mmCIF file of C-alpha atoms in Angstrom:
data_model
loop_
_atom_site.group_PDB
_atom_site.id
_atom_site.type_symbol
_atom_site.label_atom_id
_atom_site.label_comp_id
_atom_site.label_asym_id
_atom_site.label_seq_id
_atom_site.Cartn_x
_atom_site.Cartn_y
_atom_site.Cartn_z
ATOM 1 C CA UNK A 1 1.584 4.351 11.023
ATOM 2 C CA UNK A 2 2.419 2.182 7.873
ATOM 3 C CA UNK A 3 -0.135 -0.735 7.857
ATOM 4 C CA UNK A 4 1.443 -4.159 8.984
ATOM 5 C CA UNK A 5 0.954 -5.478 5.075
ATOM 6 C CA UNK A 6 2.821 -2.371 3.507
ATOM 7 C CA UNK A 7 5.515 -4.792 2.445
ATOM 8 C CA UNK A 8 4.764 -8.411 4.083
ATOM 9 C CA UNK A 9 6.452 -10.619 1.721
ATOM 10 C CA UNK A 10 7.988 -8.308 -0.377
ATOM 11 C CA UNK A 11 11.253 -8.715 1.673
ATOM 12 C CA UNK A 12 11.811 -12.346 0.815
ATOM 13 C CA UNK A 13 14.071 -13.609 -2.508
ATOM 14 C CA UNK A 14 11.042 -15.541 -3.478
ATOM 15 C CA UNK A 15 8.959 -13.239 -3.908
ATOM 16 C CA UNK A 16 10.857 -11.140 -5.370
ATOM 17 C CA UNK A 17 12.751 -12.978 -8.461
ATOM 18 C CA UNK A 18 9.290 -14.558 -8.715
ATOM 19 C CA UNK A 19 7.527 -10.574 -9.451
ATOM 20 C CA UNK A 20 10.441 -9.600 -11.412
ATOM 21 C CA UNK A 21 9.539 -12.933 -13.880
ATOM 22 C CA UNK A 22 6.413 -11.776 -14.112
ATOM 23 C CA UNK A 23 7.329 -8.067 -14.938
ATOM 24 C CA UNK A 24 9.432 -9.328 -17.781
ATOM 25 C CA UNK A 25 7.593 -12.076 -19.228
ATOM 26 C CA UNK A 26 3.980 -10.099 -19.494
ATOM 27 C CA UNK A 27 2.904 -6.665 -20.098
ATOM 28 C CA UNK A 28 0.805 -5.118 -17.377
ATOM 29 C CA UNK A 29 3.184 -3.413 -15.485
ATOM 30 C CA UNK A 30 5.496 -2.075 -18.288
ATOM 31 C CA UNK A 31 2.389 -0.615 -19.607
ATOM 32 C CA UNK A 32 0.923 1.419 -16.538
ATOM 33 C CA UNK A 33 4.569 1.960 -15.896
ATOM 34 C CA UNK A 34 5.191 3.942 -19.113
ATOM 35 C CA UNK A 35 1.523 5.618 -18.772
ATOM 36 C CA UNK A 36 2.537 7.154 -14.950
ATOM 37 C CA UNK A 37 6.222 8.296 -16.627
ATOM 38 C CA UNK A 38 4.436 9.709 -19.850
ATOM 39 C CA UNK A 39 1.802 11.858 -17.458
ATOM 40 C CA UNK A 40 4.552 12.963 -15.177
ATOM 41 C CA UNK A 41 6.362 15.152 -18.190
ATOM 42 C CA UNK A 42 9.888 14.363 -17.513
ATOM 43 C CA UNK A 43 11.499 15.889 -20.657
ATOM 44 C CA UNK A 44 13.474 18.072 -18.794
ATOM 45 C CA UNK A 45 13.439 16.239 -15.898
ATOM 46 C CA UNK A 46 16.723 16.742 -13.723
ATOM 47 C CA UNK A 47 15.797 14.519 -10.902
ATOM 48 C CA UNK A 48 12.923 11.613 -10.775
ATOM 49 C CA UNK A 49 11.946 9.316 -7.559
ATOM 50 C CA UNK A 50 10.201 6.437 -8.275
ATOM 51 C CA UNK A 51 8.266 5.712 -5.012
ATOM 52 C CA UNK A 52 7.636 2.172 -4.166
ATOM 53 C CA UNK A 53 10.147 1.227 -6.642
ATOM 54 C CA UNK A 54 10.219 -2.420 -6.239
ATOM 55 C CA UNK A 55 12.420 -4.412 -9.177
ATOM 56 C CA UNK A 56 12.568 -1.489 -10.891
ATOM 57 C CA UNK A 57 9.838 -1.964 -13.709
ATOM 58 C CA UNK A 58 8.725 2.067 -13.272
ATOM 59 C CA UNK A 59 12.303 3.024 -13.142
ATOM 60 C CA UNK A 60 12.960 1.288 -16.689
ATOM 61 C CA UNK A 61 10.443 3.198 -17.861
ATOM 62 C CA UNK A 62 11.188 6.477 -16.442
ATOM 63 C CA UNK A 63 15.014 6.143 -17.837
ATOM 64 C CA UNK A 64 13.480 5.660 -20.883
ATOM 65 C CA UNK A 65 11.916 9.241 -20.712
ATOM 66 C CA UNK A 66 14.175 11.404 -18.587
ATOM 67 C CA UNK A 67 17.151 13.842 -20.615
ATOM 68 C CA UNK A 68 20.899 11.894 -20.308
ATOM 69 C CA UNK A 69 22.106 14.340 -17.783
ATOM 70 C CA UNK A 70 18.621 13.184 -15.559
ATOM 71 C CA UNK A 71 18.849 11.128 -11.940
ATOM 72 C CA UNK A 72 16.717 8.685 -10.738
ATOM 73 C CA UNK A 73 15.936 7.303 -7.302
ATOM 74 C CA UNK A 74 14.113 4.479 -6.685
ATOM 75 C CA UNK A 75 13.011 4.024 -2.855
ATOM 76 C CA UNK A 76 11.578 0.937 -1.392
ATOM 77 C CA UNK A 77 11.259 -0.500 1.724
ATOM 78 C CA UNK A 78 12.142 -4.444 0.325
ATOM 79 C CA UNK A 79 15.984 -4.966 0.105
ATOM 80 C CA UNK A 80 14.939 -7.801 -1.735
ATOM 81 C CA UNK A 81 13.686 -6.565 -4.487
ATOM 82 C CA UNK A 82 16.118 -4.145 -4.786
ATOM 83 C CA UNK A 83 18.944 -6.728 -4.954
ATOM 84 C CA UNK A 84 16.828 -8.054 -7.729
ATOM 85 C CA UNK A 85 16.610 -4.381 -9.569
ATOM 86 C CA UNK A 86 20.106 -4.007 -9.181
ATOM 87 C CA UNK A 87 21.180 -6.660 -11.198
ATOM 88 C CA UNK A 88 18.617 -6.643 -14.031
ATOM 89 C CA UNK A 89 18.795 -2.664 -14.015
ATOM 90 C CA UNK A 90 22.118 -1.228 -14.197
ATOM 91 C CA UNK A 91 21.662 2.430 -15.293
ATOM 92 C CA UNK A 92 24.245 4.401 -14.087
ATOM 93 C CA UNK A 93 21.697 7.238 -14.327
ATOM 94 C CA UNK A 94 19.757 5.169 -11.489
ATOM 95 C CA UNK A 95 20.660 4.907 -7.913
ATOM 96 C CA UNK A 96 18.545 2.823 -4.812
ATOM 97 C CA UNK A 97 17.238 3.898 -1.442
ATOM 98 C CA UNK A 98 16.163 1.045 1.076
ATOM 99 C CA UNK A 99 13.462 2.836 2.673
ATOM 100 C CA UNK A 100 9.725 3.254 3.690
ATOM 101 C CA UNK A 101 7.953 5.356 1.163
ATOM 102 C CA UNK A 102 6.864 7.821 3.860
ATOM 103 C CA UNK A 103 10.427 8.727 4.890
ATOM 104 C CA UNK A 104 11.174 9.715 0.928
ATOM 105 C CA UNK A 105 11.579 13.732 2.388
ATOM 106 C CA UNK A 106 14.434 11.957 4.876
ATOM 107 C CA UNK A 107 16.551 10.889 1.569
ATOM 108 C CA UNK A 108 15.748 13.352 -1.527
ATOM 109 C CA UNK A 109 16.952 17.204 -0.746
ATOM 110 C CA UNK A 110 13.675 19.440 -0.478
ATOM 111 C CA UNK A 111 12.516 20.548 -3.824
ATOM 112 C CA UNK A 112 14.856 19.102 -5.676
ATOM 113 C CA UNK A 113 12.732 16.184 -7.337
ATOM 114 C CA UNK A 114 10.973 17.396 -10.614
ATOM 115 C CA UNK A 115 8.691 14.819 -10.054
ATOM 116 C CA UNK A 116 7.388 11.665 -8.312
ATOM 117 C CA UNK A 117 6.067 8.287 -9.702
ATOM 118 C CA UNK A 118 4.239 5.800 -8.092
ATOM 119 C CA UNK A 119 2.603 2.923 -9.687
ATOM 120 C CA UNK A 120 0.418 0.141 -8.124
ATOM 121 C CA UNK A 121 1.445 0.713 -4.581
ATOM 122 C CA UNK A 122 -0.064 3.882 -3.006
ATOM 123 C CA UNK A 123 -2.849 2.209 -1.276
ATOM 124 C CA UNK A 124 -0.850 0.127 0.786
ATOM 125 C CA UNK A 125 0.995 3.377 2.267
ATOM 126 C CA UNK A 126 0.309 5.881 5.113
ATOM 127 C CA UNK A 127 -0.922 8.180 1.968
ATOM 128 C CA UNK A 128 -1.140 11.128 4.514
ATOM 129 C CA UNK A 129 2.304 10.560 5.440
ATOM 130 C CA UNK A 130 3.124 10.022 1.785
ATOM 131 C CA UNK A 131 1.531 13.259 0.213
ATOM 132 C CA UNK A 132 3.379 15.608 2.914
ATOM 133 C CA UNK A 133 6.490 13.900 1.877
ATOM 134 C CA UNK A 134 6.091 14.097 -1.901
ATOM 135 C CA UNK A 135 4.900 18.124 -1.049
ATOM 136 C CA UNK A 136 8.467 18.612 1.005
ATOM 137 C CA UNK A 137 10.815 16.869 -2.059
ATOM 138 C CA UNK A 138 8.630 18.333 -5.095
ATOM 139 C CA UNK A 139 9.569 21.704 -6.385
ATOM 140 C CA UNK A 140 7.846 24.348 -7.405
ATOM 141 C CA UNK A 141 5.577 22.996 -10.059
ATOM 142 C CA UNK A 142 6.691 19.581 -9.962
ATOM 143 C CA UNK A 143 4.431 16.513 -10.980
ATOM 144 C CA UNK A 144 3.200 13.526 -9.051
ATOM 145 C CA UNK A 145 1.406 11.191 -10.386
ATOM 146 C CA UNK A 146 -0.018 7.609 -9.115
ATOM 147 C CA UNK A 147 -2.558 4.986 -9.966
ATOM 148 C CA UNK A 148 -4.756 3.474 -7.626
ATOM 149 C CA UNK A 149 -6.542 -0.331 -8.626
ATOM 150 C CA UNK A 150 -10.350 0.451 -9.180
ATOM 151 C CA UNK A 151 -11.129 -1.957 -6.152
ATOM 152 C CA UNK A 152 -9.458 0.617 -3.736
ATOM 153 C CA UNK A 153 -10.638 3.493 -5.925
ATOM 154 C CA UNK A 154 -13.990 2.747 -5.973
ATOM 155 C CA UNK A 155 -14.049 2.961 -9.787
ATOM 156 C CA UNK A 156 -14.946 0.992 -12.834
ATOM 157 C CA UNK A 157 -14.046 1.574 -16.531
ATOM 158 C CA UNK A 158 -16.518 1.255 -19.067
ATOM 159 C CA UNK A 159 -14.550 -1.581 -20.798
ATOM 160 C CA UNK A 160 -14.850 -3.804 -17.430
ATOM 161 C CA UNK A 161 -18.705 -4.079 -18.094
ATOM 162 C CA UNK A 162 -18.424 -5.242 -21.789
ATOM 163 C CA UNK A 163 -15.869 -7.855 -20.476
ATOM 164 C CA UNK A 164 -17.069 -11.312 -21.010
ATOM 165 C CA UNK A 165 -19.682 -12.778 -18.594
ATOM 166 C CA UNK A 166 -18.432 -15.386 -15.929
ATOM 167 C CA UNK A 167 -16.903 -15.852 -13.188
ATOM 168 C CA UNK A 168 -13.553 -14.119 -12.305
ATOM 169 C CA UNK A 169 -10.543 -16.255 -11.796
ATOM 170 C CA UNK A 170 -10.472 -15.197 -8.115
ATOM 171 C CA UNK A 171 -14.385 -16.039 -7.626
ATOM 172 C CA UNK A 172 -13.167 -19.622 -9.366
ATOM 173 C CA UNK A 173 -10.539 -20.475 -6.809
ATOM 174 C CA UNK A 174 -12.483 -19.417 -3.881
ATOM 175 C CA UNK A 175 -15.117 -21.412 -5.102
ATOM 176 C CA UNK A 176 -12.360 -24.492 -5.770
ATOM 177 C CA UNK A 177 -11.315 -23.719 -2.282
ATOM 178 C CA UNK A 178 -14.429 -24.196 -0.528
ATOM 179 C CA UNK A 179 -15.067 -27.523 -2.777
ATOM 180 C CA UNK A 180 -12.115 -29.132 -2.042
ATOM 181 C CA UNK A 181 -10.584 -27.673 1.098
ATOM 182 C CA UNK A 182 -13.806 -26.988 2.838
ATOM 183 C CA UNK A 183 -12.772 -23.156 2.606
ATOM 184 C CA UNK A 184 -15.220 -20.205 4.211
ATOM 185 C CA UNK A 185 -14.649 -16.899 2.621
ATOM 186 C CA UNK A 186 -14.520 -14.198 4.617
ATOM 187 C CA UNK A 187 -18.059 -12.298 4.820
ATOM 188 C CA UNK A 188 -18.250 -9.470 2.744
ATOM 189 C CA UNK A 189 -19.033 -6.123 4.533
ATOM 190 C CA UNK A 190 -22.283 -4.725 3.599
ATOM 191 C CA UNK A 191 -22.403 -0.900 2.582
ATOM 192 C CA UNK A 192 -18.078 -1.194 2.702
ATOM 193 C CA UNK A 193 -16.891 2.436 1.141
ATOM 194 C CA UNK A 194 -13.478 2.002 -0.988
ATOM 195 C CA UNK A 195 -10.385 2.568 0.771
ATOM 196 C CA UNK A 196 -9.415 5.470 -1.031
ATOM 197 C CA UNK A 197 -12.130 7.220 -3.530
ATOM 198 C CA UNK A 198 -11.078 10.527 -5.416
ATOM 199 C CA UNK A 199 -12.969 12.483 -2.675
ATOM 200 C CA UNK A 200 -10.547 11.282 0.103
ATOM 201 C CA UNK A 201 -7.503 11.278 -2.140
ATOM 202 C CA UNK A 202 -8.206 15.091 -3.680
ATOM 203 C CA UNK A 203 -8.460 16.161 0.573
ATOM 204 C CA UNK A 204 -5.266 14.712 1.300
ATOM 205 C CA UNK A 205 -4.151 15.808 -1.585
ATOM 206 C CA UNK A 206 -4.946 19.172 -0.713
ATOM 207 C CA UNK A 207 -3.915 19.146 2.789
ATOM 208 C CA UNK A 208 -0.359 18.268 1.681
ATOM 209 C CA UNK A 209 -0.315 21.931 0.104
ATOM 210 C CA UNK A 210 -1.002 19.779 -3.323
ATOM 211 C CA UNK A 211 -3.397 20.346 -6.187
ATOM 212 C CA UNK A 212 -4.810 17.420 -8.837
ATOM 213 C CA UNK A 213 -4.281 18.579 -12.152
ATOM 214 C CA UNK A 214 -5.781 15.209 -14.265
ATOM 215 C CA UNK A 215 -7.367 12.385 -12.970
ATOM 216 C CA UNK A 216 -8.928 9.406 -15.677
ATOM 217 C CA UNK A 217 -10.102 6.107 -14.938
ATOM 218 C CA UNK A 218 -8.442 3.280 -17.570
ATOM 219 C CA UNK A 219 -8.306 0.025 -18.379
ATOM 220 C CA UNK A 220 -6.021 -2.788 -18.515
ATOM 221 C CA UNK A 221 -6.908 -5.480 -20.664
ATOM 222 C CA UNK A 222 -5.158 -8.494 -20.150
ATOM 223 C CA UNK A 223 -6.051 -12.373 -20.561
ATOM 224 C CA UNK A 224 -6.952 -15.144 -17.968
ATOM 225 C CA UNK A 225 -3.277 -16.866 -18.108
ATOM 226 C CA UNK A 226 -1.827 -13.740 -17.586
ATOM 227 C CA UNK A 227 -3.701 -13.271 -14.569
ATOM 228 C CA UNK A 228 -3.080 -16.688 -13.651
ATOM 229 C CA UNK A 229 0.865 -16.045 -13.634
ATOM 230 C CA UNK A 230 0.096 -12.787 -11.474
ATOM 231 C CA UNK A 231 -1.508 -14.772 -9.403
ATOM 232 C CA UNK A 232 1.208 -17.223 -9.458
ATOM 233 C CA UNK A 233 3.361 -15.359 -7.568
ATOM 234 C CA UNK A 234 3.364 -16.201 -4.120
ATOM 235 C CA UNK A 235 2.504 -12.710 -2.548
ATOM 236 C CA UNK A 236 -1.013 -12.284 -4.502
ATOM 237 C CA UNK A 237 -1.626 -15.905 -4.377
ATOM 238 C CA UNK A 238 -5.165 -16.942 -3.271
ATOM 239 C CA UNK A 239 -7.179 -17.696 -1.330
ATOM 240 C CA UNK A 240 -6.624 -16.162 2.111
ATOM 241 C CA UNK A 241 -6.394 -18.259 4.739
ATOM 242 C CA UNK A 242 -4.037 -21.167 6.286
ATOM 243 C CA UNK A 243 -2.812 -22.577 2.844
ATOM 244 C CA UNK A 244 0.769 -23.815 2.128
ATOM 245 C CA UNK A 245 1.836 -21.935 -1.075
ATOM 246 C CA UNK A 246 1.748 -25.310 -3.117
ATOM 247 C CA UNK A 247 -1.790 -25.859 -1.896
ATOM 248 C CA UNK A 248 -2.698 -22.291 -3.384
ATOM 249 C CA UNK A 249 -1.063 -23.312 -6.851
ATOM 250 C CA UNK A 250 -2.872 -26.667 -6.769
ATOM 251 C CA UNK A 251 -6.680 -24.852 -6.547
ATOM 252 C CA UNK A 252 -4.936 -22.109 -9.004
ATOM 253 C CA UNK A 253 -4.341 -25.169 -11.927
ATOM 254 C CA UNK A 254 -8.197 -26.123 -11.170
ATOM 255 C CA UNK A 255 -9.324 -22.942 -11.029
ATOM 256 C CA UNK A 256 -7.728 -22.346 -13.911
ATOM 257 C CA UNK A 257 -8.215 -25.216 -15.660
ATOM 258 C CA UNK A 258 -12.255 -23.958 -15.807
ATOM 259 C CA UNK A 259 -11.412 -21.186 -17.898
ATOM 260 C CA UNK A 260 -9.760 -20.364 -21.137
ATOM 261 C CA UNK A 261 -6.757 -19.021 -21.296
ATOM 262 C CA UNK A 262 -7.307 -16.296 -24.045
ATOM 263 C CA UNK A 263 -10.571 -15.111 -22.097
ATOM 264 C CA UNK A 264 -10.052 -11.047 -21.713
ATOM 265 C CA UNK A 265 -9.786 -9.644 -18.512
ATOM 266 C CA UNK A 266 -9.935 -6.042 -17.824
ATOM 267 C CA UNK A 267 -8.769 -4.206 -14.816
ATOM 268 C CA UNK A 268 -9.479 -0.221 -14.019
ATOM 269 C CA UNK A 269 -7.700 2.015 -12.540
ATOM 270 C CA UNK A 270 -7.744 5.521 -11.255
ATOM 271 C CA UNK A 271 -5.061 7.324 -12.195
ATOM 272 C CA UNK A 272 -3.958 10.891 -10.806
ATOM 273 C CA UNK A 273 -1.530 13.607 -11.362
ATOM 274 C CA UNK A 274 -0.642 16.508 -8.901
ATOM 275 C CA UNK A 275 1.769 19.276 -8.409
ATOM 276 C CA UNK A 276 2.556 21.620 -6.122
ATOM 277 C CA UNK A 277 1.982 24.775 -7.307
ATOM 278 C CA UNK A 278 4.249 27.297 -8.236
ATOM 279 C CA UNK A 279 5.205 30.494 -6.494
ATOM 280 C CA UNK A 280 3.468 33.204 -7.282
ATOM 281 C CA UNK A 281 5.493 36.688 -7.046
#
């Protein structure tokens, strides 16, 4: 079963226009965006999906890749954002499926994608479900690859320990929230294993009938008021909790406002590229 905050939110014009701002106006997901496409080899791609498409920030990157002749489907399970893809991205190369990510084998005929593309979403997916589905649409010797954030992962790039000492922005506006709005974090979970570690991910993986080719951990390196306009948008907004959105961006500014702005940040990720093998005569 999908979990219940696969795409809470995400379905709401708000949201939306407010993520595909962000996309535009900073770099982070252009960037892993064009790392995922690069990995996936789609030089002679003749058909790409672009799983958990969103606004369409991996499928500008992938039409930047793929031959002329090449299509591309993005599927997601927010109309919303869609409607917002659709009007910034107008590809004719590029079509749109409104759909959960784990009925992608119910839309794209099997073995006919060259390759599959997922960035910054996998984690919040029935992966099981997921990897069978990417096994049934991939063919022969077709690519997936993915990304999952380091928190999930359980992984940490070198560069995040030579990041400046201090408190994160997040730690900051819990802390704001518990000063101001009497706030009480949620206790942390002693001994808590990551969601989904390389170990769990290679299994699945596996069972799908799929085999990991590459896997690296990497960095993003980004600044404190870019993270503050990521967190800006109302679906990642912080803290957790009974807030109003305006009370969020209120301890946000004073969060903020104990920081400075060109302070580097740097987020890891695990990234990981799969195919399913091809036949053997």
């Amino acid at each position: 079963m999908t979990p219940q905050d696969a795409v809470l939110g995400w379905d709401e014009d708000t949201n939306a226009e407010a993520y595909a701002a962000f996309t535009r106006a900073h770099p982070m997901y252009d960037i892993t965006s064009r790392d995922l496409a690069r990995r996936a080899r789609l030089d002679d791609a003749r058909l790409v999906v672009d799983l958990c498409g969103g606004a369409g920030a991996t499928a500008r990157a992938i039409l930047d890749l793929v031959p002329a002749r090449a299509r591309v489907v993005s599927v997601d399970n927010a109309a919303a954002m869609q409607r917002v893809g659709r009007r910034t991205l107008t590809d004719p190369r590029l079509s749109w499926v409104t759909a959960p990510a784990e009925q992608l084998d119910d839309h794209i005929p099997s073995g006919g994608a060259d390759a599959v593309v997922c960035n910054s979403a996998i984690w919040k997916t029935d992966t099981l479900r997921i990897f069978n589905a990417v096994a049934h649409v991939l063919r022969p010797g077709g690519l997936f690859a993915f990304n999952i954030g380091g928190g999930f992962a359980g992984v940490r790039h070198p560069d995040a320990q030579l990041a400046p000492e201090g408190p994160s922005l997040n730690t900051l506006i819990r802390q704001v929230a518990a000063r101001d709005h009497g706030y009480t974090p949620p206790p942390a979970v002693a001994g808590q294993l990551p969601k989904l570690p390389l170990a769990t991910v290679t299994g699945q993986l596996a069972a799908a009938g799929l085999s990991v080719l590459d896997t690296e951990v990497t960095a993003q390196h980004s600044t404190m008021a870019e993270k503050k306009a990521w967190l800006s948008v109302p679906v990642f907004a912080r803290p957790e909790g009974d807030f109003t959105h305006a009370q969020r961006m209120e301890i946000l500014d004073a969060a903020y406002a104990l920081t400075t702005p060109e302070t580097p940040t740097v987020t890891s990720w695990l990234v990981v590229v799969a195919h399913r093998p091809p036949r053997t005569s």
